[in-house]
Amino acid sequence: IIIPLWYTRSSVFQATILDSSEEPVFVIQDGRKVTLINSGDENTARFMVLPFLRQQGINRINWSIALHSQKGLSRGWSDILNTLRVKIFYDVEADDEKNYQTNNQPVLDAVGASRADYFTLVNNQTVELGSIQMKLINSETPIVEFMIHGQKWLLLGEVKLAEQSRLLAARSFPQTQVLWWSGNKLNPELLNIIRPKVAIASSDSVHPDMVELCRKNNILLFWTGRDGAIQWTPATGFQTTLESDKVDSSLL
């Protein structure tokens, strides 16, 4: 039986965390609808994000979302917007809007030239991305919750321990199945609250204390510096591109 390529693409669901260490990059393929979270810098966009999208046969992005913890540093968006058709571009509110617009003007110009619809996300706002829901919990860190096929994924930006204590006091962390973070050291109390089954670090390395905490708490740990890009599908669970490890989806 020969299955047409268009049918395969229209029925597939695949979530991929790319092998980027400077800024986490996430591609969600939901049938023919595509979401891109972050772009990285120019090199990441040109030599990692765009080649991956081309390999997947993607020439259009339905939702592009800039969840930048450091405003104006996601310069790869200009390359993305100049190369692919983008329908909707979501940005996050900036504490210093005037300074942000100055630093990020090339990206804002590219959004305007692309004719993408531009929206600004605010804290505690939820948006629908096809079958996915995304909630912006904290734009500064950032802290973002995704609901993906009944599983909660939590993106946690790089936060120092002192700031983690403040966020813990503010009850900013929901329970989650998948923790996605920078690989830095986290307060053990934070892990006790969110109780992830899987932890994924967009990083060349993971703090040794976190490796030990994950081991003690039976948390399955991946990081892009060791495993390459990390993909999840409902049928196969988690798979890595540099090793043959496979995690059955029944674990989640």
PDB file of C-alpha atoms in Angstrom:
ATOM      1  CA  ILE A   1       0.000   0.000   0.000  1.00  0.00           C
ATOM      2  CA  ILE A   2       1.420   3.365  -1.010  1.00  0.00           C
ATOM      3  CA  ILE A   3       0.423   6.209   1.303  1.00  0.00           C
ATOM      4  CA  PRO A   4       0.580   9.643  -0.348  1.00  0.00           C
ATOM      5  CA  LEU A   5       3.049  12.062   1.229  1.00  0.00           C
ATOM      6  CA  TRP A   6       0.353  14.730   1.586  1.00  0.00           C
ATOM      7  CA  TYR A   7      -1.779  12.319   3.619  1.00  0.00           C
ATOM      8  CA  THR A   8       1.137  11.417   5.897  1.00  0.00           C
ATOM      9  CA  ARG A   9       1.855  15.075   6.582  1.00  0.00           C
ATOM     10  CA  SER A  10      -1.801  15.909   7.169  1.00  0.00           C
ATOM     11  CA  SER A  11      -2.168  13.189   9.809  1.00  0.00           C
ATOM     12  CA  VAL A  12       1.165  13.378  11.667  1.00  0.00           C
ATOM     13  CA  PHE A  13       1.708  14.954  15.079  1.00  0.00           C
ATOM     14  CA  GLN A  14       5.297  15.600  16.047  1.00  0.00           C
ATOM     15  CA  ALA A  15       6.883  17.886  18.644  1.00  0.00           C
ATOM     16  CA  THR A  16      10.616  18.557  18.243  1.00  0.00           C
ATOM     17  CA  ILE A  17      12.995  20.393  20.561  1.00  0.00           C
ATOM     18  CA  LEU A  18      15.912  21.345  18.337  1.00  0.00           C
ATOM     19  CA  ASP A  19      19.557  21.033  19.310  1.00  0.00           C
ATOM     20  CA  SER A  20      20.040  24.676  20.285  1.00  0.00           C
ATOM     21  CA  SER A  21      21.767  25.794  23.467  1.00  0.00           C
ATOM     22  CA  GLU A  22      21.542  29.606  23.336  1.00  0.00           C
ATOM     23  CA  GLU A  23      17.752  29.774  23.114  1.00  0.00           C
ATOM     24  CA  PRO A  24      15.258  26.885  23.269  1.00  0.00           C
ATOM     25  CA  VAL A  25      13.607  26.225  19.893  1.00  0.00           C
ATOM     26  CA  PHE A  26      10.453  24.122  19.546  1.00  0.00           C
ATOM     27  CA  VAL A  27       8.675  22.965  16.372  1.00  0.00           C
ATOM     28  CA  ILE A  28       5.184  21.462  16.645  1.00  0.00           C
ATOM     29  CA  GLN A  29       3.744  19.742  13.564  1.00  0.00           C
ATOM     30  CA  ASP A  30       0.028  19.204  14.087  1.00  0.00           C
ATOM     31  CA  GLY A  31      -1.148  17.727  10.827  1.00  0.00           C
ATOM     32  CA  ARG A  32      -0.558  20.452   8.263  1.00  0.00           C
ATOM     33  CA  LYS A  33      -0.450  23.174  10.906  1.00  0.00           C
ATOM     34  CA  VAL A  34       2.958  24.225  12.209  1.00  0.00           C
ATOM     35  CA  THR A  35       3.975  26.165  15.319  1.00  0.00           C
ATOM     36  CA  LEU A  36       7.489  27.545  15.800  1.00  0.00           C
ATOM     37  CA  ILE A  37       8.535  28.606  19.298  1.00  0.00           C
ATOM     38  CA  ASN A  38      11.621  30.865  19.173  1.00  0.00           C
ATOM     39  CA  SER A  39      14.134  31.206  16.362  1.00  0.00           C
ATOM     40  CA  GLY A  40      17.521  31.483  18.034  1.00  0.00           C
ATOM     41  CA  ASP A  41      20.115  33.861  16.618  1.00  0.00           C
ATOM     42  CA  GLU A  42      20.941  34.265  12.932  1.00  0.00           C
ATOM     43  CA  ASN A  43      23.205  31.201  12.801  1.00  0.00           C
ATOM     44  CA  THR A  44      20.671  29.009  14.591  1.00  0.00           C
ATOM     45  CA  ALA A  45      17.911  30.119  12.237  1.00  0.00           C
ATOM     46  CA  ARG A  46      19.976  29.707   9.065  1.00  0.00           C
ATOM     47  CA  PHE A  47      21.846  26.504   9.821  1.00  0.00           C
ATOM     48  CA  MET A  48      19.465  24.636  12.129  1.00  0.00           C
ATOM     49  CA  VAL A  49      15.861  25.853  12.087  1.00  0.00           C
ATOM     50  CA  LEU A  50      15.400  26.488   8.370  1.00  0.00           C
ATOM     51  CA  PRO A  51      17.193  23.265   7.278  1.00  0.00           C
ATOM     52  CA  PHE A  52      15.004  21.259   9.670  1.00  0.00           C
ATOM     53  CA  LEU A  53      11.820  22.874   8.348  1.00  0.00           C
ATOM     54  CA  ARG A  54      12.919  22.242   4.745  1.00  0.00           C
ATOM     55  CA  GLN A  55      13.689  18.621   5.584  1.00  0.00           C
ATOM     56  CA  GLN A  56      10.162  18.277   6.943  1.00  0.00           C
ATOM     57  CA  GLY A  57       8.677  19.820   3.805  1.00  0.00           C
ATOM     58  CA  ILE A  58       7.437  22.885   5.691  1.00  0.00           C
ATOM     59  CA  ASN A  59       7.113  26.145   3.759  1.00  0.00           C
ATOM     60  CA  ARG A  60       4.476  27.835   5.902  1.00  0.00           C
ATOM     61  CA  ILE A  61       4.202  28.514   9.631  1.00  0.00           C
ATOM     62  CA  ASN A  62       0.789  29.057  11.150  1.00  0.00           C
ATOM     63  CA  TRP A  63       1.972  30.375  14.512  1.00  0.00           C
ATOM     64  CA  SER A  64       5.381  31.865  15.303  1.00  0.00           C
ATOM     65  CA  ILE A  65       5.972  32.732  18.949  1.00  0.00           C
ATOM     66  CA  ALA A  66       8.890  34.724  20.340  1.00  0.00           C
ATOM     67  CA  LEU A  67       9.294  33.761  23.998  1.00  0.00           C
ATOM     68  CA  HIS A  68      12.528  35.664  24.484  1.00  0.00           C
ATOM     69  CA  SER A  69      13.835  36.030  28.010  1.00  0.00           C
ATOM     70  CA  GLN A  70      16.367  38.562  26.680  1.00  0.00           C
ATOM     71  CA  LYS A  71      14.550  41.060  24.515  1.00  0.00           C
ATOM     72  CA  GLY A  72      15.942  41.720  21.074  1.00  0.00           C
ATOM     73  CA  LEU A  73      18.325  38.755  21.001  1.00  0.00           C
ATOM     74  CA  SER A  74      16.149  36.451  18.864  1.00  0.00           C
ATOM     75  CA  ARG A  75      17.555  37.913  15.671  1.00  0.00           C
ATOM     76  CA  GLY A  76      16.943  34.734  13.711  1.00  0.00           C
ATOM     77  CA  TRP A  77      13.314  35.739  13.205  1.00  0.00           C
ATOM     78  CA  SER A  78      14.286  38.019  10.332  1.00  0.00           C
ATOM     79  CA  ASP A  79      15.640  35.032   8.375  1.00  0.00           C
ATOM     80  CA  ILE A  80      12.565  32.947   9.184  1.00  0.00           C
ATOM     81  CA  LEU A  81      10.123  35.690   8.173  1.00  0.00           C
ATOM     82  CA  ASN A  82      12.033  36.500   4.985  1.00  0.00           C
ATOM     83  CA  THR A  83      12.127  32.839   3.917  1.00  0.00           C
ATOM     84  CA  LEU A  84       8.796  31.321   4.945  1.00  0.00           C
ATOM     85  CA  ARG A  85       5.210  32.451   4.934  1.00  0.00           C
ATOM     86  CA  VAL A  86       4.119  33.188   8.514  1.00  0.00           C
ATOM     87  CA  LYS A  87       0.433  33.629   9.255  1.00  0.00           C
ATOM     88  CA  ILE A  88       0.491  34.818  12.898  1.00  0.00           C
ATOM     89  CA  PHE A  89       3.390  36.180  14.952  1.00  0.00           C
ATOM     90  CA  TYR A  90       3.055  36.301  18.739  1.00  0.00           C
ATOM     91  CA  ASP A  91       5.385  38.439  20.821  1.00  0.00           C
ATOM     92  CA  VAL A  92       5.418  38.877  24.602  1.00  0.00           C
ATOM     93  CA  GLU A  93       4.973  42.123  26.478  1.00  0.00           C
ATOM     94  CA  ALA A  94       8.209  43.890  27.354  1.00  0.00           C
ATOM     95  CA  ASP A  95       8.968  45.646  30.639  1.00  0.00           C
ATOM     96  CA  ASP A  96      10.860  48.363  28.785  1.00  0.00           C
ATOM     97  CA  GLU A  97       8.827  48.705  25.608  1.00  0.00           C
ATOM     98  CA  LYS A  98      10.800  51.639  24.164  1.00  0.00           C
ATOM     99  CA  ASN A  99      14.186  49.931  24.607  1.00  0.00           C
ATOM    100  CA  TYR A 100      12.767  46.636  23.325  1.00  0.00           C
ATOM    101  CA  GLN A 101      11.494  48.216  20.116  1.00  0.00           C
ATOM    102  CA  THR A 102      14.887  49.826  19.508  1.00  0.00           C
ATOM    103  CA  ASN A 103      16.827  46.579  20.032  1.00  0.00           C
ATOM    104  CA  ASN A 104      14.330  44.433  18.165  1.00  0.00           C
ATOM    105  CA  GLN A 105      13.530  46.766  15.268  1.00  0.00           C
ATOM    106  CA  PRO A 106      14.933  44.426  12.550  1.00  0.00           C
ATOM    107  CA  VAL A 107      12.549  41.693  13.694  1.00  0.00           C
ATOM    108  CA  LEU A 108       9.589  44.075  13.897  1.00  0.00           C
ATOM    109  CA  ASP A 109      10.416  45.338  10.395  1.00  0.00           C
ATOM    110  CA  ALA A 110      10.536  41.753   9.094  1.00  0.00           C
ATOM    111  CA  VAL A 111       7.150  41.018  10.682  1.00  0.00           C
ATOM    112  CA  GLY A 112       5.688  44.067   8.960  1.00  0.00           C
ATOM    113  CA  ALA A 113       7.189  43.150   5.592  1.00  0.00           C
ATOM    114  CA  SER A 114       5.914  39.576   5.871  1.00  0.00           C
ATOM    115  CA  ARG A 115       2.338  40.766   6.428  1.00  0.00           C
ATOM    116  CA  ALA A 116       1.985  38.355   9.330  1.00  0.00           C
ATOM    117  CA  ASP A 117      -0.707  39.229  11.849  1.00  0.00           C
ATOM    118  CA  TYR A 118       1.097  40.556  14.936  1.00  0.00           C
ATOM    119  CA  PHE A 119      -0.171  40.056  18.497  1.00  0.00           C
ATOM    120  CA  THR A 120       1.328  40.664  21.931  1.00  0.00           C
ATOM    121  CA  LEU A 121       0.843  38.052  24.658  1.00  0.00           C
ATOM    122  CA  VAL A 122       0.351  39.102  28.273  1.00  0.00           C
ATOM    123  CA  ASN A 123       0.817  37.120  31.476  1.00  0.00           C
ATOM    124  CA  ASN A 124      -1.811  34.439  32.156  1.00  0.00           C
ATOM    125  CA  GLN A 125      -3.083  34.594  28.576  1.00  0.00           C
ATOM    126  CA  THR A 126      -3.925  31.285  26.890  1.00  0.00           C
ATOM    127  CA  VAL A 127      -3.876  30.829  23.115  1.00  0.00           C
ATOM    128  CA  GLU A 128      -5.049  27.955  20.930  1.00  0.00           C
ATOM    129  CA  LEU A 129      -2.455  26.591  18.508  1.00  0.00           C
ATOM    130  CA  GLY A 130      -4.446  24.000  16.623  1.00  0.00           C
ATOM    131  CA  SER A 131      -4.958  21.137  19.071  1.00  0.00           C
ATOM    132  CA  ILE A 132      -2.359  22.656  21.443  1.00  0.00           C
ATOM    133  CA  GLN A 133      -3.018  25.150  24.207  1.00  0.00           C
ATOM    134  CA  MET A 134      -0.273  27.487  25.385  1.00  0.00           C
ATOM    135  CA  LYS A 135      -0.441  29.616  28.544  1.00  0.00           C
ATOM    136  CA  LEU A 136       2.053  32.397  29.236  1.00  0.00           C
ATOM    137  CA  ILE A 137       2.564  32.276  33.006  1.00  0.00           C
ATOM    138  CA  ASN A 138       5.478  34.706  33.276  1.00  0.00           C
ATOM    139  CA  SER A 139       6.832  36.681  30.334  1.00  0.00           C
ATOM    140  CA  GLU A 140      10.032  37.857  31.996  1.00  0.00           C
ATOM    141  CA  THR A 141      11.525  34.454  32.895  1.00  0.00           C
ATOM    142  CA  PRO A 142       9.758  33.102  30.761  1.00  0.00           C
ATOM    143  CA  ILE A 143       7.478  30.415  32.216  1.00  0.00           C
ATOM    144  CA  VAL A 144       5.138  28.853  29.672  1.00  0.00           C
ATOM    145  CA  GLU A 145       2.761  25.909  29.932  1.00  0.00           C
ATOM    146  CA  PHE A 146       1.799  23.786  26.926  1.00  0.00           C
ATOM    147  CA  MET A 147      -1.018  21.249  26.871  1.00  0.00           C
ATOM    148  CA  ILE A 148       0.033  18.645  24.299  1.00  0.00           C
ATOM    149  CA  HIS A 149      -2.154  15.586  23.775  1.00  0.00           C
ATOM    150  CA  GLY A 150      -3.314  15.622  27.384  1.00  0.00           C
ATOM    151  CA  GLN A 151       0.194  16.194  28.784  1.00  0.00           C
ATOM    152  CA  LYS A 152       1.450  19.361  30.422  1.00  0.00           C
ATOM    153  CA  TRP A 153       4.854  20.597  29.273  1.00  0.00           C
ATOM    154  CA  LEU A 154       6.451  23.434  31.239  1.00  0.00           C
ATOM    155  CA  LEU A 155       9.060  25.694  29.641  1.00  0.00           C
ATOM    156  CA  LEU A 156      11.146  27.351  32.331  1.00  0.00           C
ATOM    157  CA  GLY A 157      13.680  30.002  31.367  1.00  0.00           C
ATOM    158  CA  GLU A 158      17.037  30.331  33.074  1.00  0.00           C
ATOM    159  CA  VAL A 159      16.258  31.534  36.600  1.00  0.00           C
ATOM    160  CA  LYS A 160      18.733  32.065  39.418  1.00  0.00           C
ATOM    161  CA  LEU A 161      18.062  30.308  42.711  1.00  0.00           C
ATOM    162  CA  ALA A 162      17.059  33.525  44.491  1.00  0.00           C
ATOM    163  CA  GLU A 163      14.489  34.298  41.805  1.00  0.00           C
ATOM    164  CA  GLN A 164      13.233  30.715  41.965  1.00  0.00           C
ATOM    165  CA  SER A 165      12.454  31.230  45.659  1.00  0.00           C
ATOM    166  CA  ARG A 166      10.424  34.333  44.827  1.00  0.00           C
ATOM    167  CA  LEU A 167       8.524  32.517  42.100  1.00  0.00           C
ATOM    168  CA  LEU A 168       7.910  29.573  44.427  1.00  0.00           C
ATOM    169  CA  ALA A 169       6.431  31.943  47.001  1.00  0.00           C
ATOM    170  CA  ALA A 170       4.178  33.351  44.272  1.00  0.00           C
ATOM    171  CA  ARG A 171       3.074  29.813  43.352  1.00  0.00           C
ATOM    172  CA  SER A 172       4.126  30.302  39.742  1.00  0.00           C
ATOM    173  CA  PHE A 173       4.825  26.630  39.030  1.00  0.00           C
ATOM    174  CA  PRO A 174       2.061  24.158  38.130  1.00  0.00           C
ATOM    175  CA  GLN A 175       2.458  20.385  38.191  1.00  0.00           C
ATOM    176  CA  THR A 176       3.647  19.061  34.855  1.00  0.00           C
ATOM    177  CA  GLN A 177       4.580  15.867  33.048  1.00  0.00           C
ATOM    178  CA  VAL A 178       7.476  17.329  31.038  1.00  0.00           C
ATOM    179  CA  LEU A 179       9.922  19.969  32.290  1.00  0.00           C
ATOM    180  CA  TRP A 180      11.859  21.845  29.620  1.00  0.00           C
ATOM    181  CA  TRP A 181      14.566  24.141  30.963  1.00  0.00           C
ATOM    182  CA  SER A 182      18.106  25.444  30.458  1.00  0.00           C
ATOM    183  CA  GLY A 183      19.934  22.737  32.431  1.00  0.00           C
ATOM    184  CA  ASN A 184      20.831  25.085  35.285  1.00  0.00           C
ATOM    185  CA  LYS A 185      20.448  24.221  38.970  1.00  0.00           C
ATOM    186  CA  LEU A 186      16.881  24.225  40.271  1.00  0.00           C
ATOM    187  CA  ASN A 187      15.573  24.405  43.812  1.00  0.00           C
ATOM    188  CA  PRO A 188      14.698  20.825  44.909  1.00  0.00           C
ATOM    189  CA  GLU A 189      11.406  22.193  46.241  1.00  0.00           C
ATOM    190  CA  LEU A 190      10.536  23.271  42.712  1.00  0.00           C
ATOM    191  CA  LEU A 191      10.878  19.706  41.451  1.00  0.00           C
ATOM    192  CA  ASN A 192       8.768  18.486  44.372  1.00  0.00           C
ATOM    193  CA  ILE A 193       6.004  20.875  43.324  1.00  0.00           C
ATOM    194  CA  ILE A 194       5.949  20.306  39.576  1.00  0.00           C
ATOM    195  CA  ARG A 195       6.790  16.558  39.790  1.00  0.00           C
ATOM    196  CA  PRO A 196       7.854  15.967  36.175  1.00  0.00           C
ATOM    197  CA  LYS A 197       8.246  12.505  34.714  1.00  0.00           C
ATOM    198  CA  VAL A 198      10.587  13.777  31.998  1.00  0.00           C
ATOM    199  CA  ALA A 199      13.119  16.640  32.067  1.00  0.00           C
ATOM    200  CA  ILE A 200      14.625  18.084  28.879  1.00  0.00           C
ATOM    201  CA  ALA A 201      17.485  20.593  28.917  1.00  0.00           C
ATOM    202  CA  SER A 202      18.211  22.797  25.913  1.00  0.00           C
ATOM    203  CA  SER A 203      21.872  22.958  26.835  1.00  0.00           C
ATOM    204  CA  ASP A 204      25.314  21.587  26.092  1.00  0.00           C
ATOM    205  CA  SER A 205      25.468  20.313  29.686  1.00  0.00           C
ATOM    206  CA  VAL A 206      23.308  19.851  32.782  1.00  0.00           C
ATOM    207  CA  HIS A 207      24.235  20.927  36.299  1.00  0.00           C
ATOM    208  CA  PRO A 208      25.538  17.823  38.171  1.00  0.00           C
ATOM    209  CA  ASP A 209      23.079  18.413  41.024  1.00  0.00           C
ATOM    210  CA  MET A 210      20.211  18.224  38.539  1.00  0.00           C
ATOM    211  CA  VAL A 211      21.496  14.962  37.097  1.00  0.00           C
ATOM    212  CA  GLU A 212      21.528  13.523  40.612  1.00  0.00           C
ATOM    213  CA  LEU A 213      18.098  14.948  41.494  1.00  0.00           C
ATOM    214  CA  CYS A 214      16.588  13.429  38.366  1.00  0.00           C
ATOM    215  CA  ARG A 215      18.183  10.083  39.165  1.00  0.00           C
ATOM    216  CA  LYS A 216      16.890  10.077  42.751  1.00  0.00           C
ATOM    217  CA  ASN A 217      13.379  11.072  41.668  1.00  0.00           C
ATOM    218  CA  ASN A 218      13.218   8.656  38.707  1.00  0.00           C
ATOM    219  CA  ILE A 219      12.891  11.542  36.258  1.00  0.00           C
ATOM    220  CA  LEU A 220      13.895  10.636  32.722  1.00  0.00           C
ATOM    221  CA  LEU A 221      16.539  13.165  31.663  1.00  0.00           C
ATOM    222  CA  PHE A 222      17.481  14.331  28.175  1.00  0.00           C
ATOM    223  CA  TRP A 223      19.690  17.189  27.077  1.00  0.00           C
ATOM    224  CA  THR A 224      20.357  18.451  23.585  1.00  0.00           C
ATOM    225  CA  GLY A 225      24.144  18.618  23.990  1.00  0.00           C
ATOM    226  CA  ARG A 226      24.228  14.858  24.523  1.00  0.00           C
ATOM    227  CA  ASP A 227      21.129  13.638  22.699  1.00  0.00           C
ATOM    228  CA  GLY A 228      20.704  16.072  19.808  1.00  0.00           C
ATOM    229  CA  ALA A 229      17.190  17.079  18.821  1.00  0.00           C
ATOM    230  CA  ILE A 230      14.473  15.428  20.888  1.00  0.00           C
ATOM    231  CA  GLN A 231      11.175  14.417  19.303  1.00  0.00           C
ATOM    232  CA  TRP A 232       7.878  13.258  20.743  1.00  0.00           C
ATOM    233  CA  THR A 233       4.963  11.635  18.950  1.00  0.00           C
ATOM    234  CA  PRO A 234       1.876   9.961  20.450  1.00  0.00           C
ATOM    235  CA  ALA A 235       2.909   6.641  18.894  1.00  0.00           C
ATOM    236  CA  THR A 236       6.614   6.490  19.765  1.00  0.00           C
ATOM    237  CA  GLY A 237       6.991   8.697  22.820  1.00  0.00           C
ATOM    238  CA  PHE A 238      10.370  10.425  23.098  1.00  0.00           C
ATOM    239  CA  GLN A 239      13.175   9.734  20.644  1.00  0.00           C
ATOM    240  CA  THR A 240      16.620  11.292  20.343  1.00  0.00           C
ATOM    241  CA  THR A 241      18.628  11.928  17.199  1.00  0.00           C
ATOM    242  CA  LEU A 242      22.114  11.084  18.499  1.00  0.00           C
ATOM    243  CA  GLU A 243      21.308   7.913  20.408  1.00  0.00           C
ATOM    244  CA  SER A 244      18.963   5.005  19.852  1.00  0.00           C
ATOM    245  CA  ASP A 245      17.126   5.598  23.128  1.00  0.00           C
ATOM    246  CA  LYS A 246      13.373   5.295  22.821  1.00  0.00           C
ATOM    247  CA  VAL A 247      10.841   5.904  25.541  1.00  0.00           C
ATOM    248  CA  ASP A 248       7.487   4.224  25.198  1.00  0.00           C
ATOM    249  CA  SER A 249       4.620   6.713  25.133  1.00  0.00           C
ATOM    250  CA  SER A 250       2.829   4.625  27.750  1.00  0.00           C
ATOM    251  CA  LEU A 251       5.278   6.059  30.297  1.00  0.00           C
ATOM    252  CA  LEU A 252       3.452   9.376  29.992  1.00  0.00           C
TER     253      LEU A 252
END
